[in-house]
PDB file of C-alpha atoms in Angstrom:
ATOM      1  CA  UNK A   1      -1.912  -2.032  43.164  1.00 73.00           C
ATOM      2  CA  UNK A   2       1.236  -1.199  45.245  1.00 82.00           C
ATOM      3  CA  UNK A   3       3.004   1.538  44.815  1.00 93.00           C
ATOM      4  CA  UNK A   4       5.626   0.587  42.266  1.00 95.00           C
ATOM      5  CA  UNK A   5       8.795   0.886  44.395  1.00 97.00           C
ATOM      6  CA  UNK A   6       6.726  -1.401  47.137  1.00 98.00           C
ATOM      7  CA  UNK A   7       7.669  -4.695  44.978  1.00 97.00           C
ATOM      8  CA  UNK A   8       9.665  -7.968  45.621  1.00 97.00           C
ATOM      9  CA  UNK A   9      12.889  -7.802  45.843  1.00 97.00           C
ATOM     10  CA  UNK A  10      13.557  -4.328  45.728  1.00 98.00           C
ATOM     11  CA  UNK A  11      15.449  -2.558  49.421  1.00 98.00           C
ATOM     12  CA  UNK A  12      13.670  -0.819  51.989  1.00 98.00           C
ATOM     13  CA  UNK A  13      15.786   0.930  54.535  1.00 98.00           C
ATOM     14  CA  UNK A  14      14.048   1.711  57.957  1.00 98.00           C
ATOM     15  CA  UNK A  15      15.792   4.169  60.612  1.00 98.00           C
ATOM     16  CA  UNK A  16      14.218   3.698  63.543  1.00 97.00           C
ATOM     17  CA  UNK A  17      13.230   0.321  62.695  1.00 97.00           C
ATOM     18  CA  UNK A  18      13.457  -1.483  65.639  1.00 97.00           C
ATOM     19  CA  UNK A  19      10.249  -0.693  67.410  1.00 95.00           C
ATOM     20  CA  UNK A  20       6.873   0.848  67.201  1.00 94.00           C
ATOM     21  CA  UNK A  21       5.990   2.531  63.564  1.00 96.00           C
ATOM     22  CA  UNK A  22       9.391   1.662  62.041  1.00 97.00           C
ATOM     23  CA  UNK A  23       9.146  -2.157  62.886  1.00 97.00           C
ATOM     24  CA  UNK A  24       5.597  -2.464  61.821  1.00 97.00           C
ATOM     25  CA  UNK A  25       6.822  -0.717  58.459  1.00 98.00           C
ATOM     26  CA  UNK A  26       9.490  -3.071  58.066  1.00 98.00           C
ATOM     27  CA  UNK A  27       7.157  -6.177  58.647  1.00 98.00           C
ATOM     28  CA  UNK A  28       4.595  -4.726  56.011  1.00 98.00           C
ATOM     29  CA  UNK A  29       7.476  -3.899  53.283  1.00 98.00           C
ATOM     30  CA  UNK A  30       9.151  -7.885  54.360  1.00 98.00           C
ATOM     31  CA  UNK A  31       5.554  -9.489  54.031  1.00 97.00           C
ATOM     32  CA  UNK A  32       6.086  -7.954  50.115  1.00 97.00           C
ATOM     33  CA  UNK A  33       8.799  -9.592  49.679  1.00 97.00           C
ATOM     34  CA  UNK A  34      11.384  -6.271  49.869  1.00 98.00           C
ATOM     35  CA  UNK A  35      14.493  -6.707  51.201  1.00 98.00           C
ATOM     36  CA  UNK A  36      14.293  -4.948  54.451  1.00 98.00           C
ATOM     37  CA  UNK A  37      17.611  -3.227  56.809  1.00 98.00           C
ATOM     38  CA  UNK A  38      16.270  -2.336  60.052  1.00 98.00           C
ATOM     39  CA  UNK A  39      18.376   0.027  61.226  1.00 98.00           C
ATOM     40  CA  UNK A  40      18.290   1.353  65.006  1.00 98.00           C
ATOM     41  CA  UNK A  41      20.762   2.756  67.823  1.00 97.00           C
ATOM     42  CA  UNK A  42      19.210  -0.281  70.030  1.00 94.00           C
ATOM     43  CA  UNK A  43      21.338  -3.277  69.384  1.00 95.00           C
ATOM     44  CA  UNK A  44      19.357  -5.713  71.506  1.00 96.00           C
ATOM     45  CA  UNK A  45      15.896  -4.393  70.073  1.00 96.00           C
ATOM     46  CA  UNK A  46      17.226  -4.737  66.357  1.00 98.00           C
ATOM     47  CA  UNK A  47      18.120  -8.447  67.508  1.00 97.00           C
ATOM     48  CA  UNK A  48      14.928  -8.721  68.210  1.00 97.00           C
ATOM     49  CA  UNK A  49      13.577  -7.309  65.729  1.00 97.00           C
ATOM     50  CA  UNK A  50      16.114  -9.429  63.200  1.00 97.00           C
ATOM     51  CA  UNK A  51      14.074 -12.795  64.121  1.00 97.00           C
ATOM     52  CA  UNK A  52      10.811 -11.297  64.174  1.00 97.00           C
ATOM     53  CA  UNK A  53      11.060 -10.518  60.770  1.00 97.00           C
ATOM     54  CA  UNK A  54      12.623 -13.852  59.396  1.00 95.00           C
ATOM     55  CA  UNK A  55       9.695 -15.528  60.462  1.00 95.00           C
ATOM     56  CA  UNK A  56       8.050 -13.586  57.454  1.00 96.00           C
ATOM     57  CA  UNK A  57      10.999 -13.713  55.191  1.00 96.00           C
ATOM     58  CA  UNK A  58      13.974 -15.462  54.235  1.00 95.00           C
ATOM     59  CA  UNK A  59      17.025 -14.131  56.730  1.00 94.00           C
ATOM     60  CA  UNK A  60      18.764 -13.114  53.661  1.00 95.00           C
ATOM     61  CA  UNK A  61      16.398 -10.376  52.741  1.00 97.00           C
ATOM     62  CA  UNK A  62      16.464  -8.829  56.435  1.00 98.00           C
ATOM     63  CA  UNK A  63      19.659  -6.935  57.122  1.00 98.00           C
ATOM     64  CA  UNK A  64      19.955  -4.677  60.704  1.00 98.00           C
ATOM     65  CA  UNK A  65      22.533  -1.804  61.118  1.00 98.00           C
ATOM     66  CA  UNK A  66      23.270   0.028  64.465  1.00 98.00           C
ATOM     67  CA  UNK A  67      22.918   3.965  63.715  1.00 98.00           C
ATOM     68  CA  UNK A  68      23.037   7.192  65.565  1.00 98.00           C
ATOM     69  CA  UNK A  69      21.084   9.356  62.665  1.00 98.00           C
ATOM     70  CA  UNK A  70      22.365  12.473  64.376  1.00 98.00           C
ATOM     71  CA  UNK A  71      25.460  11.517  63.204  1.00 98.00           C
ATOM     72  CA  UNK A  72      25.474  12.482  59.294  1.00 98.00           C
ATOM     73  CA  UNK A  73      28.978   9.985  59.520  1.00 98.00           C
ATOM     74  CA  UNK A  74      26.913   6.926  60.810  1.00 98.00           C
ATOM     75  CA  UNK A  75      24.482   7.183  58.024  1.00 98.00           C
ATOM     76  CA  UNK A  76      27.343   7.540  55.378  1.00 98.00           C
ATOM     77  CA  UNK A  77      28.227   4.298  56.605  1.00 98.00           C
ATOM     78  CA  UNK A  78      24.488   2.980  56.881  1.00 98.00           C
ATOM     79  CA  UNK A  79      24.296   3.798  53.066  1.00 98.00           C
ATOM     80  CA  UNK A  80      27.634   2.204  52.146  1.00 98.00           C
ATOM     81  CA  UNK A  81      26.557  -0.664  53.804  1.00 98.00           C
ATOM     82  CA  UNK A  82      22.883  -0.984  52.092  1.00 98.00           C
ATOM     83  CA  UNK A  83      24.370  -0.687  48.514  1.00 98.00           C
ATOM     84  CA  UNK A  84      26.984  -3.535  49.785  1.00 98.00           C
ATOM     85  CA  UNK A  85      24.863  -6.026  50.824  1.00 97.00           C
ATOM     86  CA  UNK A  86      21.532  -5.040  48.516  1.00 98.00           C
ATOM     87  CA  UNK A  87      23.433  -2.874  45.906  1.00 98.00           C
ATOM     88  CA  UNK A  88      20.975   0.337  46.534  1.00 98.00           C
ATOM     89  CA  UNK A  89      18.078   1.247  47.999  1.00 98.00           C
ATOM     90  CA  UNK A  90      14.515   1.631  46.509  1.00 98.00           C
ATOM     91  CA  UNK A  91      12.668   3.028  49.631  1.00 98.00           C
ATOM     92  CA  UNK A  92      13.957   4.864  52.588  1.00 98.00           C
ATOM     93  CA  UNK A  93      11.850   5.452  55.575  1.00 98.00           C
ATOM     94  CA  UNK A  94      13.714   8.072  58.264  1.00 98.00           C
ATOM     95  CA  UNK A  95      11.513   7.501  61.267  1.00 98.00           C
ATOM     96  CA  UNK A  96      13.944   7.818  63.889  1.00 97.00           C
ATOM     97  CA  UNK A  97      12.286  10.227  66.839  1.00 96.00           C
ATOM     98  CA  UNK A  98      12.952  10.507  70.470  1.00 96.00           C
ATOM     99  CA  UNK A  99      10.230  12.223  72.654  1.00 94.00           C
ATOM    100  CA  UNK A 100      11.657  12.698  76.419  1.00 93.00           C
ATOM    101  CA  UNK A 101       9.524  16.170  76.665  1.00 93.00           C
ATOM    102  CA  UNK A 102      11.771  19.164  77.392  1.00 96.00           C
ATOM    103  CA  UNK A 103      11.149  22.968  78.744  1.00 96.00           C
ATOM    104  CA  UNK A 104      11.659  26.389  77.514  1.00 95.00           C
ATOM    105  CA  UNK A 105      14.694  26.816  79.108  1.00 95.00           C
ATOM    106  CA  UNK A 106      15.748  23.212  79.778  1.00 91.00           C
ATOM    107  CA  UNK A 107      19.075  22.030  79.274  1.00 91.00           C
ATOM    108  CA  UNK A 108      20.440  22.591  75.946  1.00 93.00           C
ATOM    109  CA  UNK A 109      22.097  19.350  75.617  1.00 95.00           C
ATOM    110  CA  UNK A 110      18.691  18.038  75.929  1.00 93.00           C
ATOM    111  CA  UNK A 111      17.295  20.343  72.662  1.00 97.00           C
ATOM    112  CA  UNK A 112      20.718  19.331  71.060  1.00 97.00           C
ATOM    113  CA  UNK A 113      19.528  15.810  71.043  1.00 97.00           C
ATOM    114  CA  UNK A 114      16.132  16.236  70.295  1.00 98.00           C
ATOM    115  CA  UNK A 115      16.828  18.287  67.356  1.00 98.00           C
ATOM    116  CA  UNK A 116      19.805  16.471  66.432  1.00 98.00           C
ATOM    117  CA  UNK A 117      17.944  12.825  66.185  1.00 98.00           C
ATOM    118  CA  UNK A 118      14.376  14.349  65.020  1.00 98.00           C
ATOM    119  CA  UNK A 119      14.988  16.729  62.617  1.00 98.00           C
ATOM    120  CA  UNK A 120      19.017  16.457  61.947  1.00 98.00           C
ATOM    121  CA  UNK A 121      18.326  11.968  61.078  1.00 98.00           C
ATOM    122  CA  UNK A 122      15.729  13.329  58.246  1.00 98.00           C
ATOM    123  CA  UNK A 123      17.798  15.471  56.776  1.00 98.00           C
ATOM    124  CA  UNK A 124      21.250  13.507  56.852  1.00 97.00           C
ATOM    125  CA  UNK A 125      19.276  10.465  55.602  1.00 98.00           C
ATOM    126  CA  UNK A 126      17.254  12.032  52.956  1.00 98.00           C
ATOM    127  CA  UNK A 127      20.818  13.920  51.929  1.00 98.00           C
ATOM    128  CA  UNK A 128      22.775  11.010  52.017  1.00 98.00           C
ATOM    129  CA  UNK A 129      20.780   8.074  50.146  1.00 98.00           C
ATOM    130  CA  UNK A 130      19.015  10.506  48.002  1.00 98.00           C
ATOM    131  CA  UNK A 131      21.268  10.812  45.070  1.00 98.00           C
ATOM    132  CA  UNK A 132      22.374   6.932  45.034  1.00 98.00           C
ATOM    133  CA  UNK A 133      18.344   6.325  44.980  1.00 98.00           C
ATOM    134  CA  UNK A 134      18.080   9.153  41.838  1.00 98.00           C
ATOM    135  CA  UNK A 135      20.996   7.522  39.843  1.00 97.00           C
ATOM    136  CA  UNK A 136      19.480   4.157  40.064  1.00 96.00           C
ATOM    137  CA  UNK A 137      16.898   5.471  37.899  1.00 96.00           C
ATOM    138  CA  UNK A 138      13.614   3.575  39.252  1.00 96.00           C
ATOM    139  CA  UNK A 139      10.745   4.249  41.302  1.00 98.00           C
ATOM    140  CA  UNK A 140      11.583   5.273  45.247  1.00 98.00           C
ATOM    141  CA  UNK A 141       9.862   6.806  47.658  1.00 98.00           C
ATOM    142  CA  UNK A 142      11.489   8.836  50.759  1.00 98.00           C
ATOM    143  CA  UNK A 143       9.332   8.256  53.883  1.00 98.00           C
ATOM    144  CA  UNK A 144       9.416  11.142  56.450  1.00 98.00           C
ATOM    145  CA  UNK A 145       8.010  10.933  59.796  1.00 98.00           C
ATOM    146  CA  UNK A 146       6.380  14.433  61.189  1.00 98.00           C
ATOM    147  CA  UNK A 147       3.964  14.739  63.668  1.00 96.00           C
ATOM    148  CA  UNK A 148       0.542  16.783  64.047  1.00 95.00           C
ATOM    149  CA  UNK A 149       2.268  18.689  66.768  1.00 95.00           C
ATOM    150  CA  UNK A 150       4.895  20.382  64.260  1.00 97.00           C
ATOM    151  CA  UNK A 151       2.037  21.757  62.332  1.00 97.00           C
ATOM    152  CA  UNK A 152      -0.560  23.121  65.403  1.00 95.00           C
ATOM    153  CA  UNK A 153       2.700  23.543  67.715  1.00 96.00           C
ATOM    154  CA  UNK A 154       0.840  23.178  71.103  1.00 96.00           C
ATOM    155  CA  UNK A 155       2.738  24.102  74.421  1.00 96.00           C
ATOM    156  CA  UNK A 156       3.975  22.146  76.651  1.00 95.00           C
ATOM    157  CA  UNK A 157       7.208  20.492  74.579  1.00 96.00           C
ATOM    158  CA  UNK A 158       8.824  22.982  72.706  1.00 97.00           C
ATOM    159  CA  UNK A 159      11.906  20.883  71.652  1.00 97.00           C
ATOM    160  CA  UNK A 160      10.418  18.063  69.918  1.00 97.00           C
ATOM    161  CA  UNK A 161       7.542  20.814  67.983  1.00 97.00           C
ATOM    162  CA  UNK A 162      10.642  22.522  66.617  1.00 98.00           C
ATOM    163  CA  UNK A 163      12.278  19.168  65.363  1.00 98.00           C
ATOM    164  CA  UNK A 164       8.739  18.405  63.616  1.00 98.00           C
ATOM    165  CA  UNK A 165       7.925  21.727  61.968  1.00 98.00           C
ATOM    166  CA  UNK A 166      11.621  21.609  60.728  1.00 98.00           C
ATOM    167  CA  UNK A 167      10.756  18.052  59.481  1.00 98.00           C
ATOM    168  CA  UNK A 168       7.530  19.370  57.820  1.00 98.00           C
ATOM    169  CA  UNK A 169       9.722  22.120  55.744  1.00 98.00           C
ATOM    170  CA  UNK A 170      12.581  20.346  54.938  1.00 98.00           C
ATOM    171  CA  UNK A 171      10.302  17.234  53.579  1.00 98.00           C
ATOM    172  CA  UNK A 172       8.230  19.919  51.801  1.00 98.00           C
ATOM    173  CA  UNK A 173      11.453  21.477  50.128  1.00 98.00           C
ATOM    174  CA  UNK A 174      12.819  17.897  49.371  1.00 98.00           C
ATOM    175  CA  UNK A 175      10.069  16.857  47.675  1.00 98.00           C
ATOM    176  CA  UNK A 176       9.883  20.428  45.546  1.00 98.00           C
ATOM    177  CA  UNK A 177      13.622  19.378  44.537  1.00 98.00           C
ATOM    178  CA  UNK A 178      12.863  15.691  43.647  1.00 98.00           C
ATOM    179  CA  UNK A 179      10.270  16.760  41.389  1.00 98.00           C
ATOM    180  CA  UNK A 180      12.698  19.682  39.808  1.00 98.00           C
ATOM    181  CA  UNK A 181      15.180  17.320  39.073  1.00 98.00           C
ATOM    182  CA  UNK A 182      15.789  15.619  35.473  1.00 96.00           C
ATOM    183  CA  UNK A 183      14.904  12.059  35.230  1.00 96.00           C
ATOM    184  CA  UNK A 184      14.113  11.486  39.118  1.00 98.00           C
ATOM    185  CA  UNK A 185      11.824   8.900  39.705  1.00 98.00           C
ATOM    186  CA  UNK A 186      11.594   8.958  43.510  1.00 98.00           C
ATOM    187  CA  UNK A 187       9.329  11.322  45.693  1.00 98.00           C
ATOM    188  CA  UNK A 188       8.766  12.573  49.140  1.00 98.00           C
ATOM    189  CA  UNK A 189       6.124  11.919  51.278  1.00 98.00           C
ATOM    190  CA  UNK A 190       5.273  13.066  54.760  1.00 98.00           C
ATOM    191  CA  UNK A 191       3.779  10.906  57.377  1.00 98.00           C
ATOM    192  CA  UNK A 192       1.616  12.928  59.572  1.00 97.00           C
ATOM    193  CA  UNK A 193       0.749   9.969  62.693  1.00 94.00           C
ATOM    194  CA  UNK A 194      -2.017  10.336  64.959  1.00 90.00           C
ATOM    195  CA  UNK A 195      -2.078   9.225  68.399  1.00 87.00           C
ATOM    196  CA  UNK A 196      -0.111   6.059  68.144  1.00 90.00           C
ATOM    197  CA  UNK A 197       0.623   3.341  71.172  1.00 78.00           C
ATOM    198  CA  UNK A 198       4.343   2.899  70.886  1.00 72.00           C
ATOM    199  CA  UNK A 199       6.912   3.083  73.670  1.00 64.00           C
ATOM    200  CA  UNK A 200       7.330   6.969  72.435  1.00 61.00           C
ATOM    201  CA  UNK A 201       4.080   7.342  73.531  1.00 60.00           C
ATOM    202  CA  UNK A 202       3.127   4.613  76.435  1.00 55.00           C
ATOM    203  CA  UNK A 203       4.426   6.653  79.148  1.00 60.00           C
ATOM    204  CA  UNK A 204       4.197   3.889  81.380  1.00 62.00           C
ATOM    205  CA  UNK A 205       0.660   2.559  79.955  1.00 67.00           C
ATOM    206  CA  UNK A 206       0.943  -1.380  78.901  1.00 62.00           C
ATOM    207  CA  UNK A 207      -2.432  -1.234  77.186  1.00 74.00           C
ATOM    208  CA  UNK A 208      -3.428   0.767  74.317  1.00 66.00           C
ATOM    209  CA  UNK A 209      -5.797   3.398  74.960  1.00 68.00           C
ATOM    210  CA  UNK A 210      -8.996   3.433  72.776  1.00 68.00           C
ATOM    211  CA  UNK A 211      -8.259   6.567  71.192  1.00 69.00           C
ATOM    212  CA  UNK A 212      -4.937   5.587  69.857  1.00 80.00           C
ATOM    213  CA  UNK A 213      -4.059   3.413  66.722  1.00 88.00           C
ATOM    214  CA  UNK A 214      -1.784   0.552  66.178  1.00 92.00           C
ATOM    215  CA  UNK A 215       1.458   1.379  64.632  1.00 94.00           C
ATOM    216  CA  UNK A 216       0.519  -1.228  62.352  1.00 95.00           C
ATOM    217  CA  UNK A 217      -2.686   0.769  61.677  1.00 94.00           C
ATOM    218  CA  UNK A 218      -0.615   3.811  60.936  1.00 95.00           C
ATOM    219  CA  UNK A 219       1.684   1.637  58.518  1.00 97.00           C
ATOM    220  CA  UNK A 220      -1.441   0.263  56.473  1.00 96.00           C
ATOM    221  CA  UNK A 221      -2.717   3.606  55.871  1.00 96.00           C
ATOM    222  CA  UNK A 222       0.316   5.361  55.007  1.00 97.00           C
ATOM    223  CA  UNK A 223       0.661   2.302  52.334  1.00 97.00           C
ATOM    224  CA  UNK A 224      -2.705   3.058  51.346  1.00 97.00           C
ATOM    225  CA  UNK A 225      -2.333   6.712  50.752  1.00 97.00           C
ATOM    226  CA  UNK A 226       1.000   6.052  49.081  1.00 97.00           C
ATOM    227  CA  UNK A 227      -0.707   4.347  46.388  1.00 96.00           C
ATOM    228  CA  UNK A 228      -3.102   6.925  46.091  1.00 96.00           C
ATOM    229  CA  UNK A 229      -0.108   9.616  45.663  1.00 96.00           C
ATOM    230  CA  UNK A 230      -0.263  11.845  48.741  1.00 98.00           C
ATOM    231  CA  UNK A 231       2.152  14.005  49.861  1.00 98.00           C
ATOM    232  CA  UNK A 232       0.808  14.359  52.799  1.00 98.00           C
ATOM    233  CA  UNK A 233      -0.071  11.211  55.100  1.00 98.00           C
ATOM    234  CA  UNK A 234      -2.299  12.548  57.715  1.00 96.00           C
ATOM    235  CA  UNK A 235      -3.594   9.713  60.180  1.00 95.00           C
ATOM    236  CA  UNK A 236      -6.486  10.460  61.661  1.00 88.00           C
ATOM    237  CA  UNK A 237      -7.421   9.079  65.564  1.00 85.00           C
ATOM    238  CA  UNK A 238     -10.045   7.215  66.647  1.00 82.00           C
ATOM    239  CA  UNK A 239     -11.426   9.823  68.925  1.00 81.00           C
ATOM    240  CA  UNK A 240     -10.400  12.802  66.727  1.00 84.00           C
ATOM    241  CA  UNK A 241     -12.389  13.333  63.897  1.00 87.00           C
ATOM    242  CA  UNK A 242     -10.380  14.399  60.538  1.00 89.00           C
ATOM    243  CA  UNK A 243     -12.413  17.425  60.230  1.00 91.00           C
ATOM    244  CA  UNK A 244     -11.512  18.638  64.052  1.00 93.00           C
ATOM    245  CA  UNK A 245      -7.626  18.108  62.929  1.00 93.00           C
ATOM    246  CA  UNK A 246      -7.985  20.490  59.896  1.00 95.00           C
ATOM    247  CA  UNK A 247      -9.369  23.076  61.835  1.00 95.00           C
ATOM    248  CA  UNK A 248      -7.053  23.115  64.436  1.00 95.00           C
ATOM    249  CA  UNK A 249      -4.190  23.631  61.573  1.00 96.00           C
ATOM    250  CA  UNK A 250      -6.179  26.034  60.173  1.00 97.00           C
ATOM    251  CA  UNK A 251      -6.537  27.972  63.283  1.00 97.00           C
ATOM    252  CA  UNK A 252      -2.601  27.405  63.403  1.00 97.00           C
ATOM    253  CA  UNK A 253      -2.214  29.169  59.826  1.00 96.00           C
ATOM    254  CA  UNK A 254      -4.967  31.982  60.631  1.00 97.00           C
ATOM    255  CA  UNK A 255      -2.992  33.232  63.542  1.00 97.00           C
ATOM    256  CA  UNK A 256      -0.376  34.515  61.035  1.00 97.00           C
ATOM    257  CA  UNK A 257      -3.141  35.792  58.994  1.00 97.00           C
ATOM    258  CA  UNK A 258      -5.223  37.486  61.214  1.00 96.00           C
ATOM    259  CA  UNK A 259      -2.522  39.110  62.906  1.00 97.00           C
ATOM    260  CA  UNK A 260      -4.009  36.923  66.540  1.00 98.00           C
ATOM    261  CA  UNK A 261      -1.203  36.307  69.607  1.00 97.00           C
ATOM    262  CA  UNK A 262       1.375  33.020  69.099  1.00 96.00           C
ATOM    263  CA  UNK A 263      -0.802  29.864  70.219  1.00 97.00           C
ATOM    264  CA  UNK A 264      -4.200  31.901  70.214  1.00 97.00           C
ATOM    265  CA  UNK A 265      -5.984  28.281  70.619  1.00 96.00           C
ATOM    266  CA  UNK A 266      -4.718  28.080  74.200  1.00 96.00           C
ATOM    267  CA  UNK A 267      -5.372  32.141  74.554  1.00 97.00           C
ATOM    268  CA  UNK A 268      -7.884  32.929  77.530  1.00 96.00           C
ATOM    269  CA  UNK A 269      -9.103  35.606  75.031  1.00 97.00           C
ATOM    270  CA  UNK A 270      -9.924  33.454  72.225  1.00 97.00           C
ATOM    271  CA  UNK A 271     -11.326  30.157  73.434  1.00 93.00           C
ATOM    272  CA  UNK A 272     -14.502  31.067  72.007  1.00 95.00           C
ATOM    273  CA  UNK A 273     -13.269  32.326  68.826  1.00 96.00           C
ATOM    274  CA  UNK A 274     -11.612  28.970  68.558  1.00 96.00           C
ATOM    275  CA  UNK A 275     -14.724  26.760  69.347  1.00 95.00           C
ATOM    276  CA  UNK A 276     -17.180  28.817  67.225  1.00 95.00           C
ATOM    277  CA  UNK A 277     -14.857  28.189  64.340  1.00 96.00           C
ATOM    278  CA  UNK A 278     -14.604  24.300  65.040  1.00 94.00           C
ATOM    279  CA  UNK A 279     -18.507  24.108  65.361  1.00 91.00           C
ATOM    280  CA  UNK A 280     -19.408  26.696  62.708  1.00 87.00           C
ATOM    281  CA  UNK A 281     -21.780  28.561  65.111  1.00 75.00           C
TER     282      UNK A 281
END
C-alpha cells in the first residue's frame, strides 16, 4: 500500500521540480493520480516539464510555478498559489539544490547562494506550507532532500556540505516538532541520494555512469521506504555497498568521540585506522 497521503487527488508540491530527482518525483506522484505543481526558477524547463507530465495526467492536475526558494517571499506566494488553485497541499517535496562547487575562501556571494537555495529553500518551505498542511488535518508528508556529503562532510566543497548538514538538522528538528504537536498528521522525512545522474551531477557526462542511479531509481525507493516509515531515506549506489556508507558515517561520528583530527578519513595518519575499521581486520 501507498503511503496514505500518496493517493488520487490529493496535491503534491515539488521545488525543484523541473529536472532530475524533482521531475521524476513529480511523474511518480502524477502517475497516482495527485495533483502535481512543479515548481522551479527555470521557466523554459518547467514548460517542459508542464507537457511531459500531461501526457500522464489530465493538464488540470499539473500546475508549474516559477520560484526562487531563497526567497522566503517567493514561497509565500508559491503557497498562496497551491491552496488557490488545489485548496492545500498534502505532500511537499523541497528538493531545490544547486551544486557549482566552491572553495574555502571563495567568494562569499557564491556561499550566499549556495546556502541560501540549499539549506535557506528547506527551511522557508517547510516553515511556510507546514502549518496550512497541519490545519488540514490529514496525512502529509514533508520531503527533504540532504545528501551523504552533509553527514561524512568530505573536502573539497565546503559550501554545499554546510547547506546539507544544516538540511540534515533542521529536517531532524522538524520532524521532532511535527511529532510534538497536537493532532498533526504529517511527518518529515529525509532523503539521503546516492550517486545520482542528473545535470547537478553530469559535469559534462551525457551518459550515466554505471555506478550511479536513475533519479527515477532514487524516486522509487524513497516511495518505497516511505511506506515502510523511515525517517531516514538513505539510497544506496550501485558500486557502494550500504555497509561501506555506514561506516564511513560512523567514522564521521567517532571523530567527535574519539577525540581524532576534523576529516581523520582523509588524515595521512589514519588511513589505516580507517580501512581496518571498514574491513574489520
Amino acid at each position: 500500500m501507498p503511503h496514505p497521503a500518496i493517493v488520487k487527488d490529493n496535491v503534491a508540491v515539488i521545488t525543484g521540480g523541473a529536472s532530475g530527482i524533482g521531475f521524476a518525483a513529480a511523474m511518480a506522484f502524477a502517475r497516482a493520480g495527485m495533483k502535481v505543481c512543479v515548481a522551479d526558477v527555470d521557466e523554459a524547463r518547467l514548460a517542459e516539464a508542464a507537457t511531459k507530465l500531461s501526457s500522464v495526467t489530465s493538464a488540470t492536475h499539473v500546475m508549474t510555478f516559477a520560484v526562487d526558494v531563497s526567497r522566503a517571499e517567493s514561497l509565500m506566494e508559491l503557497e498562496r498559489a497551491v491552496g488557490a488553485h488545489y485548496g492545500g497541499t498534502d505532500v511537499l517535496m523541497n528538493n531545490a539544490g544547486i551544486q557549482p562547487g566552491s572553495t574555502l575562501f571563495g567568494e562569499p556571494d557564491h556561499w550566499q547562494r549556495i546556502i541560501g537555495v540549499n539549506m535557506w529553500g528547506i527551511i522557508n518551505g517547510s516553515r511556510i506550507f507546514a502549518p496550512n498542511m497541519i490545519a488540514r488535518g490529514r496525512a502529509g508528508l514533508i520531503i527533504n532532500t540532504g545528501s551523504k556529503q552533509g553527514i561524512t562532510t568530505p573536502p573539497g566543497d565546503p559550501a554545499y556540505n554546510v547547506s546539507k548538514a544544516g538540511v540534515k538538522a533542521f529536517t531532524e528538528a522538524l520532524q521532532h516538532e511535527l511529532r510534538n504537536t497536537s493532532d498533526c498528521h504529517i511527518t518529515a522525512h529525509l532523503l539521503i541520494p546516492g550517486f545520482v545522474f542528473t545535470g547537478l551531477t553530469a559535469k559534462g557526462r551525457t551518459e550515466k555512469p554505471a555506478g550511479a542511479w536513475t533519479p527515477e531509481q532514487t524516486v522509487d525507493f524513497m516511495l518505497a521506504r516511505l511506506e515502510a516509515g523511515d525517517f531516514y531515506i538513505l539510497c544506496p549506489d550501485n558500486d557502494v555497498p550500504r555497509a561501506l556508507d555506514e561506516k564511513r558515517m560512523l567514522w564521521a561520528a567517532g571523530d567527535i568521540v574519539e577525540n581524532r583530527p576534523p576529516l581523520s578519513r582523509w588524515h595521512p595518519d589514519y588511513a589505516d585506522a580507517f580501512k581496518r575499521f571498514v574491513t574489520g581486520d
